[in-house]
Amino acid sequence: MNCLFCSIVEGTIPNKTVYEDDQVIAFYDIDPQAPVHFLVIPKTHISSVAAVNGENSAIVAHCFEVISRVTKDLGIDSYRVVSNIGEQAGQSVPHLHFHVLAGRDMTWPPG
Ligand code: 5GP
Ligand code: ZN
């Protein structure tokens, strides 16, 4: 399968890794939308939140555990977690990822 984030997991596309274990990798976004902007992705290919089910949902809990840990390690105590699902919501890479944004005031509702 030709998937950009699977290529990052495989190491064929370089990235600035923030955290990695056997299940997930967290790396800085190439086009940051805030002073701190990294992505947390499962190493297994899941296309989006819409493909999460009873068989694979444990990885989502692990992603959030990593978000909690990495933000603490970076000294961040206020941040936003975003996952875009589908074209209208702005998903451009069809591999599940959670954006973690911090370091500036955020607006609500998001655009
Ligand atoms: P989406 O638009 O699917 O919600 O988020 C995809 C994100 O991946 C975007 O914020 C985009 O900047 C980021 N991105 C796309 N290609 C690369 C890449 O090759 N390396 C990194 N680090 N981020 C990427
Ligand atoms: Zn993938």
JSON list of C-alpha atoms and ligand atoms in Angstrom, two decimals:
[
{"chain": "A", "resi": 1, "resn": "MET", "atom": "CA", "xyz": [0.00, 0.00, 0.00]},
{"chain": "A", "resi": 2, "resn": "ASN", "atom": "CA", "xyz": [1.25, 3.45, -0.88]},
{"chain": "A", "resi": 3, "resn": "CYS", "atom": "CA", "xyz": [0.64, 5.39, 2.33]},
{"chain": "A", "resi": 4, "resn": "LEU", "atom": "CA", "xyz": [2.71, 8.41, 3.36]},
{"chain": "A", "resi": 5, "resn": "PHE", "atom": "CA", "xyz": [2.51, 7.71, 7.09]},
{"chain": "A", "resi": 6, "resn": "CYS", "atom": "CA", "xyz": [3.22, 3.99, 6.61]},
{"chain": "A", "resi": 7, "resn": "SER", "atom": "CA", "xyz": [6.38, 5.16, 4.81]},
{"chain": "A", "resi": 8, "resn": "ILE", "atom": "CA", "xyz": [7.26, 7.31, 7.85]},
{"chain": "A", "resi": 9, "resn": "VAL", "atom": "CA", "xyz": [6.72, 4.25, 10.09]},
{"chain": "A", "resi": 10, "resn": "GLU", "atom": "CA", "xyz": [8.96, 2.19, 7.78]},
{"chain": "A", "resi": 11, "resn": "GLY", "atom": "CA", "xyz": [11.61, 4.93, 7.88]},
{"chain": "A", "resi": 12, "resn": "THR", "atom": "CA", "xyz": [11.69, 5.59, 4.13]},
{"chain": "A", "resi": 13, "resn": "ILE", "atom": "CA", "xyz": [10.54, 9.19, 4.68]},
{"chain": "A", "resi": 14, "resn": "PRO", "atom": "CA", "xyz": [12.52, 11.10, 7.33]},
{"chain": "A", "resi": 15, "resn": "ASN", "atom": "CA", "xyz": [10.79, 12.80, 10.21]},
{"chain": "A", "resi": 16, "resn": "LYS", "atom": "CA", "xyz": [11.57, 14.65, 13.43]},
{"chain": "A", "resi": 17, "resn": "THR", "atom": "CA", "xyz": [10.51, 12.02, 15.94]},
{"chain": "A", "resi": 18, "resn": "VAL", "atom": "CA", "xyz": [9.28, 13.16, 19.35]},
{"chain": "A", "resi": 19, "resn": "TYR", "atom": "CA", "xyz": [8.46, 9.70, 20.72]},
{"chain": "A", "resi": 20, "resn": "GLU", "atom": "CA", "xyz": [8.40, 6.13, 19.47]},
{"chain": "A", "resi": 21, "resn": "ASP", "atom": "CA", "xyz": [7.55, 2.70, 20.84]},
{"chain": "A", "resi": 22, "resn": "ASP", "atom": "CA", "xyz": [6.47, -0.61, 19.32]},
{"chain": "A", "resi": 23, "resn": "GLN", "atom": "CA", "xyz": [2.91, 0.61, 18.67]},
{"chain": "A", "resi": 24, "resn": "VAL", "atom": "CA", "xyz": [3.06, 4.33, 17.84]},
{"chain": "A", "resi": 25, "resn": "ILE", "atom": "CA", "xyz": [5.27, 7.11, 16.60]},
{"chain": "A", "resi": 26, "resn": "ALA", "atom": "CA", "xyz": [4.96, 10.82, 17.32]},
{"chain": "A", "resi": 27, "resn": "PHE", "atom": "CA", "xyz": [6.68, 13.31, 15.03]},
{"chain": "A", "resi": 28, "resn": "TYR", "atom": "CA", "xyz": [6.60, 17.02, 14.26]},
{"chain": "A", "resi": 29, "resn": "ASP", "atom": "CA", "xyz": [4.27, 18.17, 11.49]},
{"chain": "A", "resi": 30, "resn": "ILE", "atom": "CA", "xyz": [6.08, 19.33, 8.34]},
{"chain": "A", "resi": 31, "resn": "ASP", "atom": "CA", "xyz": [3.73, 22.34, 8.09]},
{"chain": "A", "resi": 32, "resn": "PRO", "atom": "CA", "xyz": [3.17, 23.44, 11.70]},
{"chain": "A", "resi": 33, "resn": "GLN", "atom": "CA", "xyz": [-0.02, 25.32, 12.50]},
{"chain": "A", "resi": 34, "resn": "ALA", "atom": "CA", "xyz": [1.12, 26.33, 15.99]},
{"chain": "A", "resi": 35, "resn": "PRO", "atom": "CA", "xyz": [4.49, 26.82, 17.77]},
{"chain": "A", "resi": 36, "resn": "VAL", "atom": "CA", "xyz": [4.19, 23.16, 18.83]},
{"chain": "A", "resi": 37, "resn": "HIS", "atom": "CA", "xyz": [2.51, 20.82, 16.34]},
{"chain": "A", "resi": 38, "resn": "PHE", "atom": "CA", "xyz": [3.18, 17.11, 16.30]},
{"chain": "A", "resi": 39, "resn": "LEU", "atom": "CA", "xyz": [1.25, 14.06, 15.14]},
{"chain": "A", "resi": 40, "resn": "VAL", "atom": "CA", "xyz": [0.71, 10.79, 16.94]},
{"chain": "A", "resi": 41, "resn": "ILE", "atom": "CA", "xyz": [0.03, 7.81, 14.68]},
{"chain": "A", "resi": 42, "resn": "PRO", "atom": "CA", "xyz": [-0.39, 4.07, 15.15]},
{"chain": "A", "resi": 43, "resn": "LYS", "atom": "CA", "xyz": [2.25, 1.98, 13.37]},
{"chain": "A", "resi": 44, "resn": "THR", "atom": "CA", "xyz": [-0.48, -0.22, 11.96]},
{"chain": "A", "resi": 45, "resn": "HIS", "atom": "CA", "xyz": [-2.47, 1.23, 9.07]},
{"chain": "A", "resi": 46, "resn": "ILE", "atom": "CA", "xyz": [-5.93, 2.45, 10.15]},
{"chain": "A", "resi": 47, "resn": "SER", "atom": "CA", "xyz": [-7.44, 4.89, 7.69]},
{"chain": "A", "resi": 48, "resn": "SER", "atom": "CA", "xyz": [-9.14, 7.25, 10.18]},
{"chain": "A", "resi": 49, "resn": "VAL", "atom": "CA", "xyz": [-11.29, 7.37, 13.33]},
{"chain": "A", "resi": 50, "resn": "ALA", "atom": "CA", "xyz": [-14.08, 6.05, 11.08]},
{"chain": "A", "resi": 51, "resn": "ALA", "atom": "CA", "xyz": [-12.19, 2.74, 10.82]},
{"chain": "A", "resi": 52, "resn": "VAL", "atom": "CA", "xyz": [-11.77, 2.33, 14.61]},
{"chain": "A", "resi": 53, "resn": "ASN", "atom": "CA", "xyz": [-13.67, -0.66, 16.00]},
{"chain": "A", "resi": 54, "resn": "GLY", "atom": "CA", "xyz": [-13.66, -3.18, 18.84]},
{"chain": "A", "resi": 55, "resn": "GLU", "atom": "CA", "xyz": [-10.72, -5.01, 17.29]},
{"chain": "A", "resi": 56, "resn": "ASN", "atom": "CA", "xyz": [-8.31, -2.07, 17.03]},
{"chain": "A", "resi": 57, "resn": "SER", "atom": "CA", "xyz": [-9.48, 0.55, 19.53]},
{"chain": "A", "resi": 58, "resn": "ALA", "atom": "CA", "xyz": [-6.79, -0.25, 22.13]},
{"chain": "A", "resi": 59, "resn": "ILE", "atom": "CA", "xyz": [-4.29, 1.62, 19.95]},
{"chain": "A", "resi": 60, "resn": "VAL", "atom": "CA", "xyz": [-6.40, 4.77, 20.25]},
{"chain": "A", "resi": 61, "resn": "ALA", "atom": "CA", "xyz": [-6.18, 4.60, 24.04]},
{"chain": "A", "resi": 62, "resn": "HIS", "atom": "CA", "xyz": [-2.43, 4.14, 23.69]},
{"chain": "A", "resi": 63, "resn": "CYS", "atom": "CA", "xyz": [-2.18, 7.19, 21.39]},
{"chain": "A", "resi": 64, "resn": "PHE", "atom": "CA", "xyz": [-3.86, 9.30, 24.09]},
{"chain": "A", "resi": 65, "resn": "GLU", "atom": "CA", "xyz": [-1.58, 7.86, 26.77]},
{"chain": "A", "resi": 66, "resn": "VAL", "atom": "CA", "xyz": [1.37, 8.95, 24.61]},
{"chain": "A", "resi": 67, "resn": "ILE", "atom": "CA", "xyz": [-0.14, 12.41, 24.08]},
{"chain": "A", "resi": 68, "resn": "SER", "atom": "CA", "xyz": [-0.51, 12.80, 27.84]},
{"chain": "A", "resi": 69, "resn": "ARG", "atom": "CA", "xyz": [3.06, 11.68, 28.48]},
{"chain": "A", "resi": 70, "resn": "VAL", "atom": "CA", "xyz": [4.81, 13.58, 25.65]},
{"chain": "A", "resi": 71, "resn": "THR", "atom": "CA", "xyz": [3.07, 16.88, 26.38]},
{"chain": "A", "resi": 72, "resn": "LYS", "atom": "CA", "xyz": [4.16, 16.57, 30.03]},
{"chain": "A", "resi": 73, "resn": "ASP", "atom": "CA", "xyz": [7.72, 15.81, 28.92]},
{"chain": "A", "resi": 74, "resn": "LEU", "atom": "CA", "xyz": [7.64, 18.94, 26.73]},
{"chain": "A", "resi": 75, "resn": "GLY", "atom": "CA", "xyz": [6.27, 21.01, 29.62]},
{"chain": "A", "resi": 76, "resn": "ILE", "atom": "CA", "xyz": [2.98, 21.72, 27.85]},
{"chain": "A", "resi": 77, "resn": "ASP", "atom": "CA", "xyz": [-0.11, 21.94, 30.03]},
{"chain": "A", "resi": 78, "resn": "SER", "atom": "CA", "xyz": [-2.63, 23.39, 27.56]},
{"chain": "A", "resi": 79, "resn": "TYR", "atom": "CA", "xyz": [-3.06, 22.00, 24.09]},
{"chain": "A", "resi": 80, "resn": "ARG", "atom": "CA", "xyz": [-5.57, 20.87, 21.49]},
{"chain": "A", "resi": 81, "resn": "VAL", "atom": "CA", "xyz": [-5.94, 17.36, 20.03]},
{"chain": "A", "resi": 82, "resn": "VAL", "atom": "CA", "xyz": [-7.55, 17.16, 16.59]},
{"chain": "A", "resi": 83, "resn": "SER", "atom": "CA", "xyz": [-8.33, 14.33, 14.21]},
{"chain": "A", "resi": 84, "resn": "ASN", "atom": "CA", "xyz": [-9.79, 15.13, 10.80]},
{"chain": "A", "resi": 85, "resn": "ILE", "atom": "CA", "xyz": [-12.00, 12.45, 9.26]},
{"chain": "A", "resi": 86, "resn": "GLY", "atom": "CA", "xyz": [-12.72, 12.57, 5.56]},
{"chain": "A", "resi": 87, "resn": "GLU", "atom": "CA", "xyz": [-12.33, 15.20, 2.89]},
{"chain": "A", "resi": 88, "resn": "GLN", "atom": "CA", "xyz": [-14.84, 17.78, 4.12]},
{"chain": "A", "resi": 89, "resn": "ALA", "atom": "CA", "xyz": [-13.18, 17.86, 7.55]},
{"chain": "A", "resi": 90, "resn": "GLY", "atom": "CA", "xyz": [-9.77, 18.38, 5.90]},
{"chain": "A", "resi": 91, "resn": "GLN", "atom": "CA", "xyz": [-8.16, 14.95, 6.19]},
{"chain": "A", "resi": 92, "resn": "SER", "atom": "CA", "xyz": [-5.31, 14.88, 3.68]},
{"chain": "A", "resi": 93, "resn": "VAL", "atom": "CA", "xyz": [-3.45, 11.72, 4.79]},
{"chain": "A", "resi": 94, "resn": "PRO", "atom": "CA", "xyz": [-5.64, 8.60, 5.06]},
{"chain": "A", "resi": 95, "resn": "HIS", "atom": "CA", "xyz": [-3.76, 7.06, 8.01]},
{"chain": "A", "resi": 96, "resn": "LEU", "atom": "CA", "xyz": [-5.16, 7.69, 11.50]},
{"chain": "A", "resi": 97, "resn": "HIS", "atom": "CA", "xyz": [-3.37, 10.56, 13.24]},
{"chain": "A", "resi": 98, "resn": "PHE", "atom": "CA", "xyz": [-3.95, 12.89, 16.13]},
{"chain": "A", "resi": 99, "resn": "HIS", "atom": "CA", "xyz": [-2.69, 16.44, 15.77]},
{"chain": "A", "resi": 100, "resn": "VAL", "atom": "CA", "xyz": [-1.36, 17.95, 19.00]},
{"chain": "A", "resi": 101, "resn": "LEU", "atom": "CA", "xyz": [-1.23, 21.75, 18.83]},
{"chain": "A", "resi": 102, "resn": "ALA", "atom": "CA", "xyz": [0.06, 24.11, 21.50]},
{"chain": "A", "resi": 103, "resn": "GLY", "atom": "CA", "xyz": [1.87, 27.35, 22.21]},
{"chain": "A", "resi": 104, "resn": "ARG", "atom": "CA", "xyz": [-0.69, 29.88, 21.04]},
{"chain": "A", "resi": 105, "resn": "ASP", "atom": "CA", "xyz": [-4.25, 30.96, 21.81]},
{"chain": "A", "resi": 106, "resn": "MET", "atom": "CA", "xyz": [-6.80, 28.70, 20.10]},
{"chain": "A", "resi": 107, "resn": "THR", "atom": "CA", "xyz": [-10.12, 29.80, 18.68]},
{"chain": "A", "resi": 108, "resn": "TRP", "atom": "CA", "xyz": [-13.43, 28.06, 19.21]},
{"chain": "A", "resi": 109, "resn": "PRO", "atom": "CA", "xyz": [-15.25, 26.81, 17.24]},
{"chain": "A", "resi": 110, "resn": "PRO", "atom": "CA", "xyz": [-12.47, 25.58, 14.94]},
{"chain": "A", "resi": 111, "resn": "GLY", "atom": "CA", "xyz": [-12.81, 26.64, 11.32]},
{"chain": "B", "resi": 1, "resn": "5GP", "atom": "P1", "xyz": [-4.60, 15.95, 7.89]},
{"chain": "B", "resi": 1, "resn": "5GP", "atom": "O1", "xyz": [-4.66, 17.02, 6.84]},
{"chain": "B", "resi": 1, "resn": "5GP", "atom": "O2", "xyz": [-4.81, 14.59, 7.26]},
{"chain": "B", "resi": 1, "resn": "5GP", "atom": "O3", "xyz": [-5.49, 16.17, 9.07]},
{"chain": "B", "resi": 1, "resn": "5GP", "atom": "O4", "xyz": [-3.13, 15.98, 8.50]},
{"chain": "B", "resi": 1, "resn": "5GP", "atom": "C1", "xyz": [-2.02, 15.55, 7.78]},
{"chain": "B", "resi": 1, "resn": "5GP", "atom": "C2", "xyz": [-0.84, 16.31, 8.30]},
{"chain": "B", "resi": 1, "resn": "5GP", "atom": "O5", "xyz": [0.33, 15.67, 7.86]},
{"chain": "B", "resi": 1, "resn": "5GP", "atom": "C3", "xyz": [-0.78, 17.76, 7.81]},
{"chain": "B", "resi": 1, "resn": "5GP", "atom": "O6", "xyz": [-0.79, 18.65, 8.93]},
{"chain": "B", "resi": 1, "resn": "5GP", "atom": "C4", "xyz": [0.55, 17.81, 7.04]},
{"chain": "B", "resi": 1, "resn": "5GP", "atom": "O7", "xyz": [1.24, 19.04, 7.21]},
{"chain": "B", "resi": 1, "resn": "5GP", "atom": "C5", "xyz": [1.31, 16.64, 7.60]},
{"chain": "B", "resi": 1, "resn": "5GP", "atom": "N1", "xyz": [2.26, 16.05, 6.67]},
{"chain": "B", "resi": 1, "resn": "5GP", "atom": "C6", "xyz": [2.05, 15.75, 5.37]},
{"chain": "B", "resi": 1, "resn": "5GP", "atom": "N2", "xyz": [3.14, 15.19, 4.82]},
{"chain": "B", "resi": 1, "resn": "5GP", "atom": "C7", "xyz": [4.07, 15.12, 5.82]},
{"chain": "B", "resi": 1, "resn": "5GP", "atom": "C8", "xyz": [5.42, 14.65, 5.88]},
{"chain": "B", "resi": 1, "resn": "5GP", "atom": "O8", "xyz": [5.99, 14.14, 4.89]},
{"chain": "B", "resi": 1, "resn": "5GP", "atom": "N3", "xyz": [6.07, 14.76, 7.06]},
{"chain": "B", "resi": 1, "resn": "5GP", "atom": "C9", "xyz": [5.48, 15.30, 8.17]},
{"chain": "B", "resi": 1, "resn": "5GP", "atom": "N4", "xyz": [6.22, 15.37, 9.29]},
{"chain": "B", "resi": 1, "resn": "5GP", "atom": "N5", "xyz": [4.19, 15.77, 8.16]},
{"chain": "B", "resi": 1, "resn": "5GP", "atom": "C10", "xyz": [3.52, 15.67, 7.00]},
{"chain": "B", "resi": 2, "resn": "ZN", "atom": "ZN", "xyz": [-0.72, 3.97, 6.43]}
]
